[in-house]
Short mmCIF file of C-alpha atoms in Angstrom, two decimals:
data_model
loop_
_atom_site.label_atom_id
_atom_site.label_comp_id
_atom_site.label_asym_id
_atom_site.label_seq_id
_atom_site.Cartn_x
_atom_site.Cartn_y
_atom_site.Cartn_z
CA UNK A 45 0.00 0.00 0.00
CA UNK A 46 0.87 3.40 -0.82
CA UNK A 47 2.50 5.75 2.08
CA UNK A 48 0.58 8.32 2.94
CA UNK A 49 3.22 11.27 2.64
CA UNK A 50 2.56 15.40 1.94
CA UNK A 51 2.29 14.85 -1.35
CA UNK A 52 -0.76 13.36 -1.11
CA UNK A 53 -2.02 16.57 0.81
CA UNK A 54 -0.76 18.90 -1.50
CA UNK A 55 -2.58 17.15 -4.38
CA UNK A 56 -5.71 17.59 -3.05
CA UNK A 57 -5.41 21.01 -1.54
CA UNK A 58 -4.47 21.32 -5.42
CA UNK A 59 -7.44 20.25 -6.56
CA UNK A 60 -9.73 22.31 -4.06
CA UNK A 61 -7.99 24.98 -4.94
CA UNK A 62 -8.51 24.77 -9.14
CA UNK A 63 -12.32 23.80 -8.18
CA UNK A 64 -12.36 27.04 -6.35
CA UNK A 65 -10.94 28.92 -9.22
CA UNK A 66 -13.39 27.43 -11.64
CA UNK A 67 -16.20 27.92 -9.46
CA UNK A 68 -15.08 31.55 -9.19
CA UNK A 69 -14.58 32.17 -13.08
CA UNK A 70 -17.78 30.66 -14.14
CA UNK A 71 -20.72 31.62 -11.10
CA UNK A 72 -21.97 34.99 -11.22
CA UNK A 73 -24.08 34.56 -8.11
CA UNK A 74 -21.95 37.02 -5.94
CA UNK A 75 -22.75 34.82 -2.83
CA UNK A 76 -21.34 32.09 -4.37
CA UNK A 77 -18.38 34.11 -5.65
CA UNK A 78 -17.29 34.54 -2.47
CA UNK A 79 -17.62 30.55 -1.23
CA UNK A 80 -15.52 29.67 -4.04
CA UNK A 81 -12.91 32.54 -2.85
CA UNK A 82 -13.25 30.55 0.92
CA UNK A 83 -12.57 26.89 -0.69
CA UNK A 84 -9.34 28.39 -2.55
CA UNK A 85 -8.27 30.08 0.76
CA UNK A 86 -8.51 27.10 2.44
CA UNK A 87 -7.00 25.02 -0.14
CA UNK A 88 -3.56 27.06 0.34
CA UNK A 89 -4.51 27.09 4.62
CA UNK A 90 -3.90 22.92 4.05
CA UNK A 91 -0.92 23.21 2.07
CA UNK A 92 0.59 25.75 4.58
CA UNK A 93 -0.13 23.53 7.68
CA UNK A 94 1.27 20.20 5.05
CA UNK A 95 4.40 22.31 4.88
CA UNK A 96 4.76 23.28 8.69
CA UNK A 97 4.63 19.21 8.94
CA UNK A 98 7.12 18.24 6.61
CA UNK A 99 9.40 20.93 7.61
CA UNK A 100 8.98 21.07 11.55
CA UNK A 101 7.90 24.73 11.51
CA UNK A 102 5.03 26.48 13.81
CA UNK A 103 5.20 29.31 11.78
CA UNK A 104 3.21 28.02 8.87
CA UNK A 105 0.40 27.36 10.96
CA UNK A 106 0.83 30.85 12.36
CA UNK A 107 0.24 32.19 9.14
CA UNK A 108 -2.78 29.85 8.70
CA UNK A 109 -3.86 31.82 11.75
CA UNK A 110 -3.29 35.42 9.78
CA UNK A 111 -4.82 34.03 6.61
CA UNK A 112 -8.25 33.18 8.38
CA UNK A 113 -8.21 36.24 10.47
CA UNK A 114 -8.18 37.83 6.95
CA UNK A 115 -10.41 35.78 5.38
CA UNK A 116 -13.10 36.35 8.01
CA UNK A 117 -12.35 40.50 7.73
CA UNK A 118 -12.85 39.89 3.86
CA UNK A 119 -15.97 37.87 4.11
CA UNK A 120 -17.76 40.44 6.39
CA UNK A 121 -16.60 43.59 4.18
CA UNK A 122 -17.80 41.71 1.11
CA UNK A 123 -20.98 40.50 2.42
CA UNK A 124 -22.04 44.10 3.51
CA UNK A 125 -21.04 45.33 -0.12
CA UNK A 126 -22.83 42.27 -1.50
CA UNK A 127 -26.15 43.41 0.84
CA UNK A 128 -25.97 46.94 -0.22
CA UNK A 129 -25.70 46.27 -3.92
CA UNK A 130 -29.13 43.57 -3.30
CA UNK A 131 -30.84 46.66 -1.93
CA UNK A 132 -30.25 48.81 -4.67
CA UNK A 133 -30.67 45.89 -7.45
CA UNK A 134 -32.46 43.01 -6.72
CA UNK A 135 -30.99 39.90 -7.52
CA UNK A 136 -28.06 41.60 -9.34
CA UNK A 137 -25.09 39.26 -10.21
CA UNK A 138 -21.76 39.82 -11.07
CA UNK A 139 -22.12 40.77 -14.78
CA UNK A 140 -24.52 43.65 -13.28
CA UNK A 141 -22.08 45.02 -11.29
CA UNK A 142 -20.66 47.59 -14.06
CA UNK A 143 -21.51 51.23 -12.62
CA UNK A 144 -17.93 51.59 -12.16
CA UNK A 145 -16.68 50.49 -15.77
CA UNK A 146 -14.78 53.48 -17.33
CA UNK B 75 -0.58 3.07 8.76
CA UNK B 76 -3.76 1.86 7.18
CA UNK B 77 -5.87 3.65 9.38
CA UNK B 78 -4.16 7.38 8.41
CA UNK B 79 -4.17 6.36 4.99
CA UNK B 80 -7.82 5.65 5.21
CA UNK B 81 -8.71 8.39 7.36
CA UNK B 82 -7.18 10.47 4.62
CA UNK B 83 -8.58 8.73 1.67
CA UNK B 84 -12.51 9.40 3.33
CA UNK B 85 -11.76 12.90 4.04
CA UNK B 86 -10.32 14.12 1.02
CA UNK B 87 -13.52 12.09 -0.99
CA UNK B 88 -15.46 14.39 1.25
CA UNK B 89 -13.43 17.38 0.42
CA UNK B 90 -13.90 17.08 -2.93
CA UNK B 91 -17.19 16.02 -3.36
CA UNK B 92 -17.88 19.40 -0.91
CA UNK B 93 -15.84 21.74 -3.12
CA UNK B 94 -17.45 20.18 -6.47
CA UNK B 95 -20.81 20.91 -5.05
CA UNK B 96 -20.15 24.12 -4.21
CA UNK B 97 -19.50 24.91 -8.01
CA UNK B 98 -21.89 22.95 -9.56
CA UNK B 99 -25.17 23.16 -6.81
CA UNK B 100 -27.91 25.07 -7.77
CA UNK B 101 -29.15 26.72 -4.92
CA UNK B 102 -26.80 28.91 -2.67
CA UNK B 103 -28.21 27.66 0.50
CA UNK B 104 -27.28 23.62 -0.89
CA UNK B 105 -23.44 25.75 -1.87
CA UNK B 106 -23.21 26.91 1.15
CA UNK B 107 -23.64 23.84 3.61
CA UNK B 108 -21.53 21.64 1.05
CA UNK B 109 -18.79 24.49 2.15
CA UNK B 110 -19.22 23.26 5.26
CA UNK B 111 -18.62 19.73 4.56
CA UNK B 112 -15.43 20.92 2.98
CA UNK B 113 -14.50 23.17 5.33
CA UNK B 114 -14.93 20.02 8.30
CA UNK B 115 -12.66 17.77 5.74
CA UNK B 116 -9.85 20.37 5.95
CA UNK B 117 -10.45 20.58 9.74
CA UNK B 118 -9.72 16.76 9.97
CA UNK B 119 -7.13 16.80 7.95
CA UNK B 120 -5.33 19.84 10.38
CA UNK B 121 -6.33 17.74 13.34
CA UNK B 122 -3.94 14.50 10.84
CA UNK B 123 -1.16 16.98 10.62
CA UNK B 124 -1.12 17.95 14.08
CA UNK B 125 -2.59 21.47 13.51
CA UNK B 126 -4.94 20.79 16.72
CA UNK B 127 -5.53 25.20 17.21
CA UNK B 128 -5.86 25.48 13.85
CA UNK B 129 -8.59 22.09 13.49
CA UNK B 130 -11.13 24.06 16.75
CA UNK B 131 -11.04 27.68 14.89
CA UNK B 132 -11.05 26.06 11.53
CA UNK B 133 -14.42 24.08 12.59
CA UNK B 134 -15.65 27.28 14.96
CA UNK B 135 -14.75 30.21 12.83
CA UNK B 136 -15.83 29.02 9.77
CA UNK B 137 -18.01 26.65 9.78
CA UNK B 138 -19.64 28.09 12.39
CA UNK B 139 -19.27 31.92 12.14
CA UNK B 140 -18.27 32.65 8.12
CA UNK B 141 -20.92 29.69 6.57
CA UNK B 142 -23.76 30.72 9.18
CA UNK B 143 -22.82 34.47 8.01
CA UNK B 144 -23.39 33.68 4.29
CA UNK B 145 -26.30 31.63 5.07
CA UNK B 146 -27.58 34.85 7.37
CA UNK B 147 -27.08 37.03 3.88
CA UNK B 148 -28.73 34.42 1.52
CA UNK B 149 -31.80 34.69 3.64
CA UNK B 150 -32.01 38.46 4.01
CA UNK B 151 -31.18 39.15 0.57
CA UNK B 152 -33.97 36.13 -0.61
CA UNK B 153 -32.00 35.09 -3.46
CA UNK B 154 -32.07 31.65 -2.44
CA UNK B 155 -33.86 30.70 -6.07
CA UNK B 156 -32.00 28.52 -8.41
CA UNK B 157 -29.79 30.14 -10.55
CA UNK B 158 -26.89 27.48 -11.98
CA UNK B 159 -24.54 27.26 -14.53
CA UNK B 160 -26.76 27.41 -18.07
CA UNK B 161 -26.19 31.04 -18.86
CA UNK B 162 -23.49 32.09 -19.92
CA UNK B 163 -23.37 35.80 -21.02
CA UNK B 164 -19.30 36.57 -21.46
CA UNK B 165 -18.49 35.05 -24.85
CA UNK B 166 -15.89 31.92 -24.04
CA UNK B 167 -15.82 32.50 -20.44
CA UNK B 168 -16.21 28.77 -19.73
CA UNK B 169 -13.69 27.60 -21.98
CA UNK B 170 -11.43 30.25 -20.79
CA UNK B 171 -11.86 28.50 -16.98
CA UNK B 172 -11.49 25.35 -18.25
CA UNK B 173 -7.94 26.49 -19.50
CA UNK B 174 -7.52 28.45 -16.86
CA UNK B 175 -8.06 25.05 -14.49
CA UNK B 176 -6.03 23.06 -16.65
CA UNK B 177 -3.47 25.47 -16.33
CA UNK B 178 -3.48 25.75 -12.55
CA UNK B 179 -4.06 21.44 -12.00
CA UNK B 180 -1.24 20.53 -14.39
CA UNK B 181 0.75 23.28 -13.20
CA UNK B 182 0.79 22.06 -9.45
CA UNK B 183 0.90 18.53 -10.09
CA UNK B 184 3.71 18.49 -12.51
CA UNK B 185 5.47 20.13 -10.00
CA UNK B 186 4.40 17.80 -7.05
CA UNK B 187 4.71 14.60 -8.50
CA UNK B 188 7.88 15.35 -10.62
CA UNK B 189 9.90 15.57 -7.37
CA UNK B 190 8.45 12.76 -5.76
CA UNK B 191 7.84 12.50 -1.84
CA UNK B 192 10.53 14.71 -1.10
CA UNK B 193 10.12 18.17 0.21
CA UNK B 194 12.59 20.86 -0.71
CA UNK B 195 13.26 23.01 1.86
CA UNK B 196 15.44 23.57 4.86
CA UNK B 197 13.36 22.05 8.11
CA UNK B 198 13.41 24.72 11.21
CA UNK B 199 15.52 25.17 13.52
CA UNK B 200 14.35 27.78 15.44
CA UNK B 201 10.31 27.22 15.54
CA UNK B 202 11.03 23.59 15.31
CA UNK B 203 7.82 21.81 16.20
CA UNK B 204 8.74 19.44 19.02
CA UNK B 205 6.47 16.85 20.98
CA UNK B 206 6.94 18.09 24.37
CA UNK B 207 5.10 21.02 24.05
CA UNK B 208 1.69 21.39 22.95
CA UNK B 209 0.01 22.40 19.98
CA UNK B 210 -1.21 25.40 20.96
CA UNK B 211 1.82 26.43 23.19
CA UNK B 212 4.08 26.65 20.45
CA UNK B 213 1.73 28.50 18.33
CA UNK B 214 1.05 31.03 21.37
CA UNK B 215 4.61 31.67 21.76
CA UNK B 216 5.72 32.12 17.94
CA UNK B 217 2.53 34.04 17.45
CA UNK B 218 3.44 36.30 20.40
CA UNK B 219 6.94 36.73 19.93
CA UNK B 220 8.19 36.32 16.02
CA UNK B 221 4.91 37.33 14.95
CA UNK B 222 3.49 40.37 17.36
CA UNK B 223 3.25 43.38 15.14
CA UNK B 224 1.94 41.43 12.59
CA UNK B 225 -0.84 39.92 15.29
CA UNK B 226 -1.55 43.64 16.22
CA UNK B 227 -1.65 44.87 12.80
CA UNK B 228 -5.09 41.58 12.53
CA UNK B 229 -6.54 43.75 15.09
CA UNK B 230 -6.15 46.62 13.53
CA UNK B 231 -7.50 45.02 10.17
CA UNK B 232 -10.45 43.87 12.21
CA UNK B 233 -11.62 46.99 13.41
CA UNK B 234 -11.28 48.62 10.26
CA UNK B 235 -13.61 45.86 8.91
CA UNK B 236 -16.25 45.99 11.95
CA UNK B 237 -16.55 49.96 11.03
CA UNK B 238 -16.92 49.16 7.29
CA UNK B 239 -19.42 46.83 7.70
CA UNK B 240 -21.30 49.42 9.75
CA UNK B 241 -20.95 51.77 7.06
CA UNK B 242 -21.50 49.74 4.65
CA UNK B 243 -24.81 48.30 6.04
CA UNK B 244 -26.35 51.27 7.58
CA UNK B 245 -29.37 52.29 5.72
CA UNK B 246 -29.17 55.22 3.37
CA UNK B 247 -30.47 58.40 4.79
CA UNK B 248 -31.63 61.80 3.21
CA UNK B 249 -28.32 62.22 2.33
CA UNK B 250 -28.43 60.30 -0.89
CA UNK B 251 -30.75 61.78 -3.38
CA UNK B 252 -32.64 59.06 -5.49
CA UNK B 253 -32.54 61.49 -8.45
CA UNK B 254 -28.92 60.69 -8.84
CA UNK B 255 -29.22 57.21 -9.56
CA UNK B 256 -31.59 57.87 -12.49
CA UNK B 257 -31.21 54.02 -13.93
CA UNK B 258 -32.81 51.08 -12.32
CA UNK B 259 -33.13 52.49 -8.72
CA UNK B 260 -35.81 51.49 -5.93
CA UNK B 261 -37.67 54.44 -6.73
CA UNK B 262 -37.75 53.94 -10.24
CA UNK B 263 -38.66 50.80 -9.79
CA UNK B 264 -41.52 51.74 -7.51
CA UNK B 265 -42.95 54.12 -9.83
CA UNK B 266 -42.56 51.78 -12.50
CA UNK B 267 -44.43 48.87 -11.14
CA UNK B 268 -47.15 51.77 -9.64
CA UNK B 269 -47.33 53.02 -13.57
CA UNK B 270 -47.85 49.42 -14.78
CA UNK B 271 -50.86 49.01 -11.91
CA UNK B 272 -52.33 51.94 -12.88
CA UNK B 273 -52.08 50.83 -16.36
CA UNK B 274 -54.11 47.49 -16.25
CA UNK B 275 -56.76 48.97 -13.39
CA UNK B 276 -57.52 51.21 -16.02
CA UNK B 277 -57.90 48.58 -18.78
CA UNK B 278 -59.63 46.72 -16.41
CA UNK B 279 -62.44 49.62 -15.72
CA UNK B 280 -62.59 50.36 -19.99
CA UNK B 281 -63.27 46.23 -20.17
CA UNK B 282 -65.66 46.78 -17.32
CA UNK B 283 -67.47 49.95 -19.20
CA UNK B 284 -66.96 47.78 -22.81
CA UNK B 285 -69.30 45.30 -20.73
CA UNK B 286 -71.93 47.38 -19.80
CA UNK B 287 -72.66 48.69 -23.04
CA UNK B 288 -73.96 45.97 -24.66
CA UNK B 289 -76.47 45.71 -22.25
CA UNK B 290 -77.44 48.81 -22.24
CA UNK B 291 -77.60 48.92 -25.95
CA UNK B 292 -80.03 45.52 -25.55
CA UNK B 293 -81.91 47.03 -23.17
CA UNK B 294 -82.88 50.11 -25.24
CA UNK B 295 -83.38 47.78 -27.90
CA UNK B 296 -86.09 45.84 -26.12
CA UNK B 297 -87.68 48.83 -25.18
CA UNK B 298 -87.48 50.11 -28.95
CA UNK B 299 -89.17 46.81 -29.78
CA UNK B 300 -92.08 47.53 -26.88
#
């Protein structure tokens, strides 16, 4: 049987991380914009922590720790912009979004 | 051996299958909760590695602050109605992230699997992970010492985000004029749909009149014929 070794977790934090991209090129819900941005953010949080494993580090999972302190700053900025768009347009997506196109 | 291997195997099946629906779900509320299933996979596979802190605020923060904060939004906003992946206004924007995941995929694994297991890199010798201390000691300690002005800058970045939010959020006043937002605005919108009322009640009294007529033309008629 197989070892299981990082390169097994960096495969599949590769593959979240390309489904999150896709998801995030091709929805135009907003809402859903933004849960693809989470699954790509955690995607690279499981290949820092993999690293801090292989190489005996803490300080990869600190950064884990800055990355979700971010990603929960992000999440609560973009959701109020998200709500305040939705009150102006209803069910606006993405393409919608243009007032600021030059 | 076999049981970290299967472990592993289960969790990144649910991973995946979590992230996929995410993409390809309908409804945001059914994207949202298979977030959480991937979001609980990851958290597993922290608690594999060791990551023990990171595993609790990985399942407490997000799963159970962020997703319940999206799910929160979805329900104010109402746009919990289907809306998937069949239109497709930009021309060639789904090829274009199909390359674009092609690109990324074969990318990363070329470069993973071409080097085998190893991992390049020099391993620490200063924040050196050791198994006397726990977890969340070590990360307390690096986090506090290596790492404070960056920890007090988060705070910072926090409370910058709590006051935009506010802002953000707070209901427009008088001080925004509805006349400058001349396309597509509430008000328009308002009028619009008061307009389009008005319309049909009156197309609705000329089909009652229309109605009436007739009868009172057959009524005259009868008394003509008297």
């Amino acid at each position: 049987m197989l070892a299981l070794n990082e390169t097994w977790y960096l495969v599949l934090a590769a593959m979240i991380f390309t489904i999150g991209a896709v998801g995030l090129l091709t929805r135009k819900n907003p809402l859903v914009m933004f849960m693809c941005v989470e699954l790509m953010l955690n995607a690279v949080n499981l290949t820092f922590v993999t690293f801090s494993k292989a190489l005996d580090d803490i300080a990869g999972q600190a950064i884990v720790f800055f990355v979700m302190v971010v990603a929960a700053a992000e999440v609560v900025v973009g959701l109020g912009i998200i709500v305040a768009i939705m009150r102006r347009r209803q069910g606006a997506n993405a393409d919608d979004i243009s007032l600021m196109r030059g | 051996m076999r049981v970290e291997m299967f472990t592993f195997l289960l969790t990144a099946a649910i991973c995946l299958a979590g992230s996929a629906g995410v993409v390809l779900l309908r409804n945001p509320v059914h994207n949202a909760l298979s977030l959480v299933a991937t979001l609980f996979g990851v958290a597993v596979l922290f608690i594999q590695q060791g990551a023990y802190f990171l595993a609790a605020i990985q399942v407490i923060v997000y799963a159970g602050a962020i997703v319940i904060l999206f799910l929160f939004v979805i329900m104010l906003l109402g746009v919990d109605k289907a809306e998937g992946l069949d239109r497709d206004p930009i021309l060639g924007q789904r090829p274009a992230a199909i390359a674009a995941a092609v690109a990324i995929l074969g990318l990363s694994l070329t470069a993973l699997l071409s080097v085998g297991s190893r991992v390049t890199g020099q391993a620490s010798t200063l924040a050196a992970i050791d198994g006397s201390e726990p977890n969340i000691n070590a990360l307390a300690k690096v986090l506090f010492t290596d790492y404070v002005f960056a920890f007090e800058i988060t705070s910072v970045l926090l409370t910058v985000a709590v006051v935009g939010a506010v802002v953000l959020s707070r209901k427009a006043g008088p001080a925004i004029d509805a006349a400058e937002f001349p396309e597509g605005t509430t008000a328009d919108l308002l009028q619009a749909k008061h307009d389009a009322a008005a319309v049909e009640q009156g197309v609705l009294e000329e089909v009652a009149t229309e109605d009436e007529t007739p009868e009172g033309e057959a009524e005259t008629a009868e008394e003509a014929l008297r």
